[in-house]
């Protein structure tokens, strides 16, 4: 059969191309086989990426065993934890588009027949999936896997978020420096993506439901030998997709994205997944809206609560069947598109093999934590287009909250006030001009939200922003407020002391200011000058869509 790679290896005119490929050490026999890109984000600074060269070696072994010729390449990554609470965080979401572009350039430039994608952390997974949609060739994704949890001196599981909370606890005087040091040394004990249902692990799990990754992709720990075997199977599987001519958009489509959204609500992942899946849906040609998310939320039970929504971690979910256990229960309830195609068969075929839930870590629908999903969409006169919250990680007493606005025009200003003891019980912290264009880059706000929790204010103080939150965030933290302040959204018009009313159960967020007063403020408002006029952030600010569209480049 003809292959895409024929354009660099067939015919007299391609003699120079073949010569260059033979300079790589390839034989004529290898050139006769399908050429498969193996694209990882391996690097030496991100714990989730340290071992990806080993995963790539396993993938290449699987490709060779199944009759293909693999070529390894790499792309960039940004660690959200290391980038947190400084200018570096503005480059995190920005990197998603850079990653997508780099994968597209590398694959198109070399006419590969197929690809295996090897990401691990937050923006690399969706960035690679955006590229998969654009390229539409046979594709399998296999991630590096989650980190194991740490343990405190009492045996309780800990994670990266334990450190962010600890900063607030030390500030409040409820934890010693020595106790914080213990956590620093033990909370992140292995390579892998941080151990809770944070953004990286959330989107790696969703890749299973979407069907572009094999079962186990999201939950098999990075340090298990089973992860290496999974990588080999991914290499073999992509060769099967080539043979069957199954391409990325045969898998990533309206039905599979629906299944991903349902799973997201069932496990209450990071609010960032709403941003990423929405962007992927645009790239796949079947855009979803926040109304679609809201509809899925209202009919999907919340079946499990992994950190930060509960004390358990991804390794605990893996031990009771992982994502297949959750999908099996969702399938029993009739919530999935069963004729959706995955890289290993139809969803119906998979559901027939899924294990039953254990009833504790993964609950049945009848015994669910909630009969609605773990993420919620809010709207109102403060967020006419949308706002989102991880409602499964909000305490009951903060599902409704009404209080005075404490207004800050950057995350840095807010953190200075929080750590300076200037926030009072009952306040609503408003952090604005941190949206996709206004930030630019829509910084995550784990430092202020964790400080609030660590200082014991998470049951009395809410936070809203046009920025976004880490998957590790818990408490009444409402992000993605759209339109953002930089675009002149109502959040730009909030003044110190305005009363803000939040009702998660009613899906509402509003400001108690008369319409004529808001109109007067709008007349007086002036759009601020761009924060960056050169470089990638300046280009990003000009091109990026609003958060309710997925902060997507159209």
XYZ file of C-alpha atoms in Angstrom:
554
model
C 0.000 0.000 0.000
C 1.120 3.586 -0.560
C 2.324 5.510 2.475
C 2.822 9.145 3.341
C 6.530 8.494 3.693
C 6.749 7.478 0.032
C 7.215 11.165 -0.748
C 10.636 11.083 0.938
C 11.779 7.582 -0.020
C 10.318 6.427 -3.351
C 11.516 7.075 -6.901
C 14.631 8.472 -8.561
C 13.942 12.048 -7.436
C 14.130 10.906 -3.817
C 17.682 9.561 -4.047
C 19.005 12.588 -2.068
C 16.361 12.007 0.615
C 17.293 8.319 0.893
C 20.942 9.240 1.142
C 20.216 11.465 4.123
C 18.154 8.735 5.754
C 20.970 6.260 5.195
C 23.279 8.741 6.906
C 21.144 7.948 9.957
C 22.238 4.323 9.579
C 19.027 3.060 7.994
C 18.999 0.092 5.657
C 16.886 -0.366 2.547
C 14.822 -2.877 4.499
C 14.026 -0.290 7.192
C 13.073 2.257 4.559
C 10.541 -0.163 3.105
C 8.632 -0.160 6.381
C 6.262 2.532 7.694
C 8.168 5.427 9.256
C 6.780 6.283 12.688
C 7.520 9.426 14.692
C 8.067 8.823 18.405
C 7.709 12.257 19.978
C 8.412 12.756 23.658
C 8.900 15.750 25.911
C 11.841 14.290 27.806
C 13.980 16.751 29.765
C 16.008 16.975 32.937
C 13.953 19.466 34.977
C 10.362 18.186 35.034
C 9.919 15.107 37.293
C 7.209 13.772 34.992
C 9.612 13.841 32.071
C 12.889 12.539 33.512
C 12.211 8.975 32.398
C 10.473 9.582 29.073
C 13.533 8.466 27.094
C 12.987 5.029 28.669
C 9.336 5.107 27.618
C 10.417 6.133 24.108
C 12.872 3.215 23.924
C 10.042 0.841 24.836
C 7.731 2.388 22.235
C 10.424 2.003 19.584
C 10.840 -1.647 20.552
C 7.106 -2.175 20.075
C 7.164 -0.464 16.673
C 10.077 -2.591 15.512
C 8.445 -5.788 16.780
C 5.370 -4.946 14.695
C 7.315 -4.144 11.539
C 7.853 -0.386 11.614
C 10.825 1.965 11.657
C 10.732 4.454 14.547
C 12.335 7.885 14.774
C 12.573 9.626 18.122
C 12.187 13.399 18.486
C 11.440 15.716 21.382
C 9.478 18.849 22.159
C 9.416 21.302 25.061
C 7.596 21.230 28.367
C 6.970 23.580 31.293
C 6.549 22.289 34.858
C 3.611 24.139 36.383
C 4.845 23.491 39.901
C 8.230 25.067 39.229
C 6.677 27.867 37.154
C 4.122 28.690 39.859
C 3.791 32.207 41.293
C 6.313 34.015 39.117
C 6.556 35.236 35.535
C 7.323 31.710 34.332
C 3.688 30.671 34.809
C 2.692 32.972 31.964
C 4.553 30.592 29.659
C 2.784 27.410 30.769
C -0.501 27.597 28.872
C 1.359 29.435 26.110
C 3.557 26.355 25.700
C 0.517 24.260 24.721
C 0.301 26.030 21.367
C 4.082 25.928 20.873
C 4.061 22.172 21.491
C 1.217 21.635 19.033
C 3.036 23.682 16.401
C 6.340 21.878 16.933
C 4.787 18.422 16.596
C 2.938 19.480 13.455
C 6.120 20.916 11.923
C 8.246 17.870 12.706
C 5.739 15.333 11.419
C 4.747 17.227 8.288
C 8.340 18.176 7.508
C 9.412 14.529 7.444
C 6.249 12.911 6.033
C 5.843 10.325 8.774
C 3.218 7.638 8.331
C 2.111 7.616 11.984
C 3.158 8.808 15.402
C 3.286 7.806 19.037
C 3.073 10.740 21.443
C 4.843 10.531 24.806
C 3.870 13.465 27.057
C 3.513 13.585 30.793
C 2.587 16.942 32.261
C -0.052 19.594 32.136
C 0.188 21.372 28.773
C 2.178 18.776 26.859
C -0.664 16.245 26.704
C -3.277 18.629 25.248
C -0.633 20.279 23.058
C 0.190 16.938 21.487
C -3.497 16.073 21.111
C -4.103 19.370 19.315
C -1.358 18.354 16.885
C -2.905 14.903 16.473
C -6.163 16.524 15.393
C -4.401 18.744 12.887
C -2.289 15.959 11.385
C -4.962 13.228 11.372
C -2.624 10.266 10.920
C -2.585 6.973 12.888
C -1.738 8.041 16.432
C -1.415 6.522 19.902
C -0.563 8.443 23.068
C 1.268 6.875 26.001
C 2.186 9.107 28.926
C 4.990 8.772 31.454
C 2.573 7.913 34.262
C 1.874 9.360 37.711
C 4.286 9.851 40.583
C 3.797 7.758 43.711
C 2.440 9.611 46.725
C 4.640 10.550 49.660
C 3.800 9.820 53.297
C 3.973 11.913 56.421
C 5.257 10.634 59.759
C 1.782 9.328 60.609
C 1.542 7.351 57.365
C -0.909 9.698 55.623
C -0.388 10.188 51.901
C 1.152 13.485 50.815
C 1.814 15.203 47.491
C 3.078 18.435 45.967
C -0.007 20.261 47.190
C 0.997 19.379 50.752
C 3.941 21.746 50.306
C 1.850 24.607 48.945
C -0.542 24.203 51.882
C 2.424 23.987 54.258
C 3.612 27.446 53.248
C 0.312 28.863 54.502
C 0.437 26.742 57.641
C 3.941 27.922 58.536
C 2.845 31.507 57.882
C -0.148 30.995 60.192
C 2.028 29.372 62.860
C 0.294 25.989 62.733
C 3.294 24.121 61.272
C 6.977 24.313 62.113
C 9.772 24.875 59.627
C 11.052 21.392 60.486
C 7.710 19.790 59.606
C 7.654 21.693 56.334
C 11.191 20.488 55.597
C 10.052 16.881 56.110
C 7.363 17.367 53.488
C 9.847 19.034 51.155
C 12.031 15.929 51.303
C 9.268 13.304 51.035
C 6.131 14.565 49.265
C 7.451 13.994 45.716
C 9.290 10.659 46.073
C 9.553 9.423 42.470
C 9.573 10.571 38.889
C 6.169 10.965 37.247
C 3.401 13.536 37.057
C 2.314 14.794 40.494
C 0.374 12.101 42.292
C -3.132 13.547 42.696
C -5.940 14.054 40.197
C -4.229 17.250 39.187
C -4.195 18.552 35.603
C -1.531 16.230 34.181
C -3.055 13.039 35.526
C -6.584 14.251 34.741
C -5.837 14.750 31.048
C -3.800 11.513 30.838
C -6.827 9.672 32.234
C -9.145 11.460 29.811
C -6.956 10.260 26.927
C -8.145 6.745 27.795
C -11.821 7.706 27.602
C -11.259 9.623 24.366
C -9.710 6.426 23.018
C -6.339 7.734 21.842
C -4.489 5.925 24.680
C -4.547 2.338 25.890
C -6.209 1.346 29.186
C -3.912 2.103 32.113
C -2.365 5.153 30.484
C -3.567 7.539 33.171
C -3.038 5.483 36.310
C -0.146 2.987 36.016
C 2.604 4.598 38.130
C 5.674 5.899 36.330
C 8.017 3.605 38.243
C 6.138 0.343 37.562
C 7.510 -2.051 34.962
C 3.924 -2.311 33.719
C 4.417 1.223 32.336
C 7.260 -0.034 30.120
C 5.098 -2.893 28.877
C 2.291 -0.442 28.122
C 4.719 1.644 26.067
C 5.716 -1.407 24.015
C 2.052 -2.201 23.460
C 1.490 1.381 22.288
C 4.247 0.947 19.714
C 2.664 -2.239 18.450
C -0.806 -0.715 18.494
C 0.121 2.197 16.229
C 1.299 -0.307 13.609
C -2.112 -1.965 13.814
C -3.765 1.415 13.246
C -1.622 1.931 10.144
C -2.728 -1.437 8.798
C -6.390 -0.618 9.458
C -6.024 2.996 8.266
C -7.471 4.361 11.526
C -6.431 7.984 11.957
C -6.639 10.408 14.866
C -9.953 11.986 13.866
C -11.540 8.565 13.475
C -10.996 8.371 17.246
C -11.134 11.985 18.452
C -14.600 13.219 17.515
C -17.899 14.341 18.995
C -18.700 10.938 20.523
C -15.309 10.338 22.098
C -15.070 13.879 23.437
C -18.480 13.373 25.056
C -17.082 10.274 26.758
C -14.111 12.299 27.948
C -16.387 14.982 29.388
C -18.474 12.366 31.211
C -15.372 10.774 32.737
C -14.101 14.210 33.733
C -17.267 14.872 35.706
C -17.217 11.394 37.239
C -13.729 11.780 38.691
C -13.855 15.561 39.233
C -10.561 16.367 37.562
C -8.810 19.668 37.180
C -10.816 22.629 35.871
C -8.014 22.931 33.308
C -9.407 19.872 31.543
C -12.447 21.926 30.564
C -10.085 24.416 28.965
C -8.099 21.701 27.159
C -10.927 19.466 25.956
C -12.762 22.522 24.682
C -9.678 23.540 22.688
C -9.225 19.976 21.379
C -12.859 19.911 20.284
C -12.238 22.999 18.139
C -9.183 21.359 16.570
C -11.226 18.206 15.892
C -13.945 20.192 14.137
C -16.681 19.465 16.681
C -16.539 22.364 19.153
C -18.176 21.993 22.544
C -19.494 24.883 24.595
C -19.806 25.590 28.285
C -23.507 24.766 27.926
C -22.452 21.280 26.796
C -20.234 20.969 29.857
C -23.075 22.090 32.098
C -25.443 19.508 30.585
C -22.914 16.705 31.160
C -22.305 17.875 34.728
C -25.977 17.732 35.623
C -26.425 14.098 34.549
C -23.085 12.572 35.591
C -22.503 11.257 39.122
C -19.250 12.033 40.939
C -17.929 8.522 41.606
C -14.485 9.081 43.083
C -12.616 11.766 44.988
C -8.886 11.657 44.499
C -6.602 14.392 45.904
C -7.167 17.296 46.156
C -10.855 16.360 46.593
C -9.961 13.534 48.997
C -7.014 11.853 50.756
C -6.260 9.208 48.094
C -4.012 9.362 45.042
C -3.750 7.960 41.531
C -1.924 4.815 42.685
C -4.959 3.989 44.864
C -7.285 4.355 41.884
C -4.975 2.171 39.814
C -5.109 -0.563 42.457
C -8.906 -0.928 42.066
C -9.037 -1.044 38.287
C -8.191 2.505 37.244
C -10.161 4.320 34.581
C -11.771 1.108 33.226
C -13.550 0.676 36.575
C -15.033 4.187 36.356
C -15.980 3.775 32.694
C -17.595 0.422 33.408
C -19.928 2.028 35.944
C -20.667 4.958 33.625
C -21.446 2.482 30.854
C -23.796 0.550 33.150
C -25.639 3.814 33.719
C -25.978 4.447 29.995
C -23.933 7.644 30.058
C -21.356 6.796 27.371
C -21.361 6.771 23.578
C -20.707 3.052 23.206
C -20.098 3.073 19.450
C -17.192 5.508 19.806
C -13.992 4.057 18.356
C -10.861 3.722 20.474
C -7.363 2.690 19.432
C -8.163 -0.797 20.751
C -11.739 -1.348 19.537
C -15.126 0.201 20.241
C -16.156 1.569 23.597
C -18.783 -1.194 23.737
C -16.089 -3.861 23.353
C -14.067 -2.243 26.120
C -16.998 -1.883 28.499
C -17.674 -5.606 28.222
C -14.259 -6.203 29.811
C -14.218 -3.412 32.403
C -14.046 -4.474 36.068
C -16.799 -3.726 38.567
C -16.232 -0.860 40.980
C -14.828 -1.660 44.406
C -17.510 0.490 46.065
C -15.071 2.464 48.206
C -12.491 4.244 46.052
C -14.807 4.110 43.027
C -18.463 4.149 44.015
C -21.590 3.030 42.230
C -24.015 5.599 40.857
C -26.450 4.767 43.633
C -23.798 5.480 46.284
C -22.064 8.347 44.447
C -20.520 11.253 46.316
C -22.898 13.415 44.334
C -25.422 12.839 41.569
C -23.865 15.705 39.623
C -20.333 16.029 38.282
C -17.235 17.163 40.101
C -16.837 20.314 38.001
C -19.431 23.046 37.679
C -20.103 25.900 35.270
C -21.248 29.180 36.835
C -22.612 32.292 35.171
C -24.214 35.593 36.095
C -23.676 39.314 35.742
C -20.070 38.933 36.917
C -19.331 36.151 34.407
C -21.806 36.444 31.510
C -20.000 33.830 29.422
C -18.770 31.464 32.138
C -16.788 30.677 35.227
C -15.784 27.226 36.457
C -15.168 25.602 39.819
C -14.068 22.190 41.053
C -17.158 21.746 43.192
C -16.151 18.311 44.486
C -13.304 20.017 46.377
C -15.512 22.711 47.969
C -16.753 22.231 51.533
C -20.509 22.238 52.090
C -20.432 25.483 54.058
C -18.842 27.362 51.133
C -21.189 26.256 48.359
C -23.024 29.505 49.027
C -21.020 32.574 49.972
C -21.719 36.291 50.003
C -19.087 38.826 50.920
C -17.141 41.995 50.114
C -14.751 42.064 47.172
C -11.039 42.460 47.823
C -9.737 43.521 44.431
C -6.246 42.857 43.053
C -4.972 43.488 39.547
C -2.459 40.630 39.635
C -1.713 37.389 41.448
C 1.378 39.013 42.976
C -0.690 41.768 44.625
C -3.106 39.189 46.029
C -0.345 36.980 47.437
C 1.246 39.977 49.161
C -2.073 40.727 50.859
C -2.748 37.104 51.826
C 0.686 36.496 53.323
C 0.551 39.943 54.924
C -2.535 38.990 56.918
C -4.771 41.517 55.167
C -7.541 39.076 54.189
C -10.457 38.603 56.572
C -13.029 35.852 57.018
C -15.955 36.451 54.693
C -13.937 38.210 51.969
C -14.136 37.422 48.262
C -10.684 37.815 46.708
C -10.864 39.045 43.105
C -7.731 38.561 40.990
C -8.063 40.058 37.527
C -6.013 40.908 34.433
C -4.641 37.346 34.583
C -6.781 35.960 31.735
C -5.590 34.428 28.449
C -4.854 37.798 26.790
C -4.575 40.018 29.847
C -2.033 37.928 31.735
C -1.072 36.991 29.181
C -1.038 33.224 29.533
C -3.737 32.752 32.167
C -1.557 31.996 35.176
C -2.525 29.239 37.602
C -3.273 30.412 41.124
C -2.141 27.521 43.334
C -0.033 29.724 45.596
C -2.865 32.016 46.776
C -5.454 29.220 46.998
C -3.091 26.980 48.965
C -2.123 29.851 51.231
C -5.807 30.452 51.958
C -6.250 26.759 52.801
C -3.061 26.539 54.844
C -4.045 29.598 56.853
C -7.446 28.074 57.654
C -9.476 30.495 55.536
C -10.810 28.067 52.918
C -14.104 27.730 54.806
C -14.662 31.479 55.025
C -12.951 33.115 52.021
C -13.685 32.651 48.308
C -11.450 33.530 45.367
C -12.477 34.388 41.827
C -10.250 35.155 38.848
C -10.122 35.431 35.091
C -6.996 33.320 35.402
C -7.060 29.608 36.157
C -6.189 27.145 38.885
C -3.876 24.207 39.285
C -5.546 20.822 39.393
C -4.233 20.700 42.961
C -6.433 23.627 43.999
C -9.241 22.969 46.456
C -11.789 25.148 48.160
C -14.131 27.834 46.727
C -11.772 28.883 43.934
C -13.644 30.052 40.834
C -11.661 30.596 37.642
C -11.943 31.188 33.894
C -14.240 34.193 34.502
C -15.274 35.307 31.013
C -15.151 37.801 29.461
C -11.811 38.509 31.098
C -10.907 41.898 32.544
C -8.568 42.780 29.655
C -11.501 42.360 27.249
C -13.648 44.664 29.380
C -15.606 41.937 31.147
C -17.567 42.857 34.294
C -14.737 41.579 36.474
C -12.773 44.655 35.321
C -15.431 46.881 36.871
C -15.500 45.398 40.388
C -14.503 47.830 43.129
C -13.214 47.209 46.645
C -16.102 46.385 48.964
C -18.671 45.473 46.293
C -20.800 42.565 47.492
C -20.320 39.373 45.470
C -22.768 36.509 45.751
C -21.694 32.944 44.889
C -24.146 30.034 44.762
C -22.545 26.892 43.356
C -25.750 24.869 43.733
C -27.582 27.448 41.624
C -24.630 27.746 39.182
C -24.526 31.500 39.734
C -21.971 34.203 40.440
C -23.088 37.815 40.610
C -22.165 41.263 41.815
C -24.715 43.294 43.766
C -24.236 46.547 41.902
C -27.014 48.295 39.999
C -26.945 48.130 36.216
C -26.720 51.895 35.834
C -23.722 52.011 38.152
C -22.019 49.233 36.176
C -22.721 51.190 32.990
C -21.143 54.310 34.525
C -18.061 52.322 35.491
C -17.829 50.872 32.000
C -17.812 54.351 30.496
C -14.918 55.295 32.770
C -12.925 52.075 32.146
C -9.835 52.212 29.921
C -8.239 49.106 28.465
C -4.717 48.787 29.878
C -1.673 48.713 27.636
C -0.314 45.255 26.717
C 2.135 43.923 29.289
C 4.387 42.512 26.553
C 5.086 44.024 23.151
C 7.658 41.527 21.868
C 8.245 37.786 22.008
C 5.958 34.802 22.353
C 3.709 36.338 25.010
C 2.953 39.340 22.832
C 1.981 37.053 19.936
C -0.051 34.851 22.278
C -2.050 37.803 23.636
C -2.987 38.873 20.104
C -4.109 35.419 18.925
C -5.680 33.650 21.907
C -9.437 33.203 22.319
C -11.349 33.612 25.567
C -11.318 30.950 28.272
C -14.845 29.765 27.486
C -13.569 28.849 24.001
C -10.615 26.938 25.461
C -7.997 29.714 25.108
C -7.606 28.341 21.618
C -5.823 29.635 18.520
C -8.421 29.593 15.752
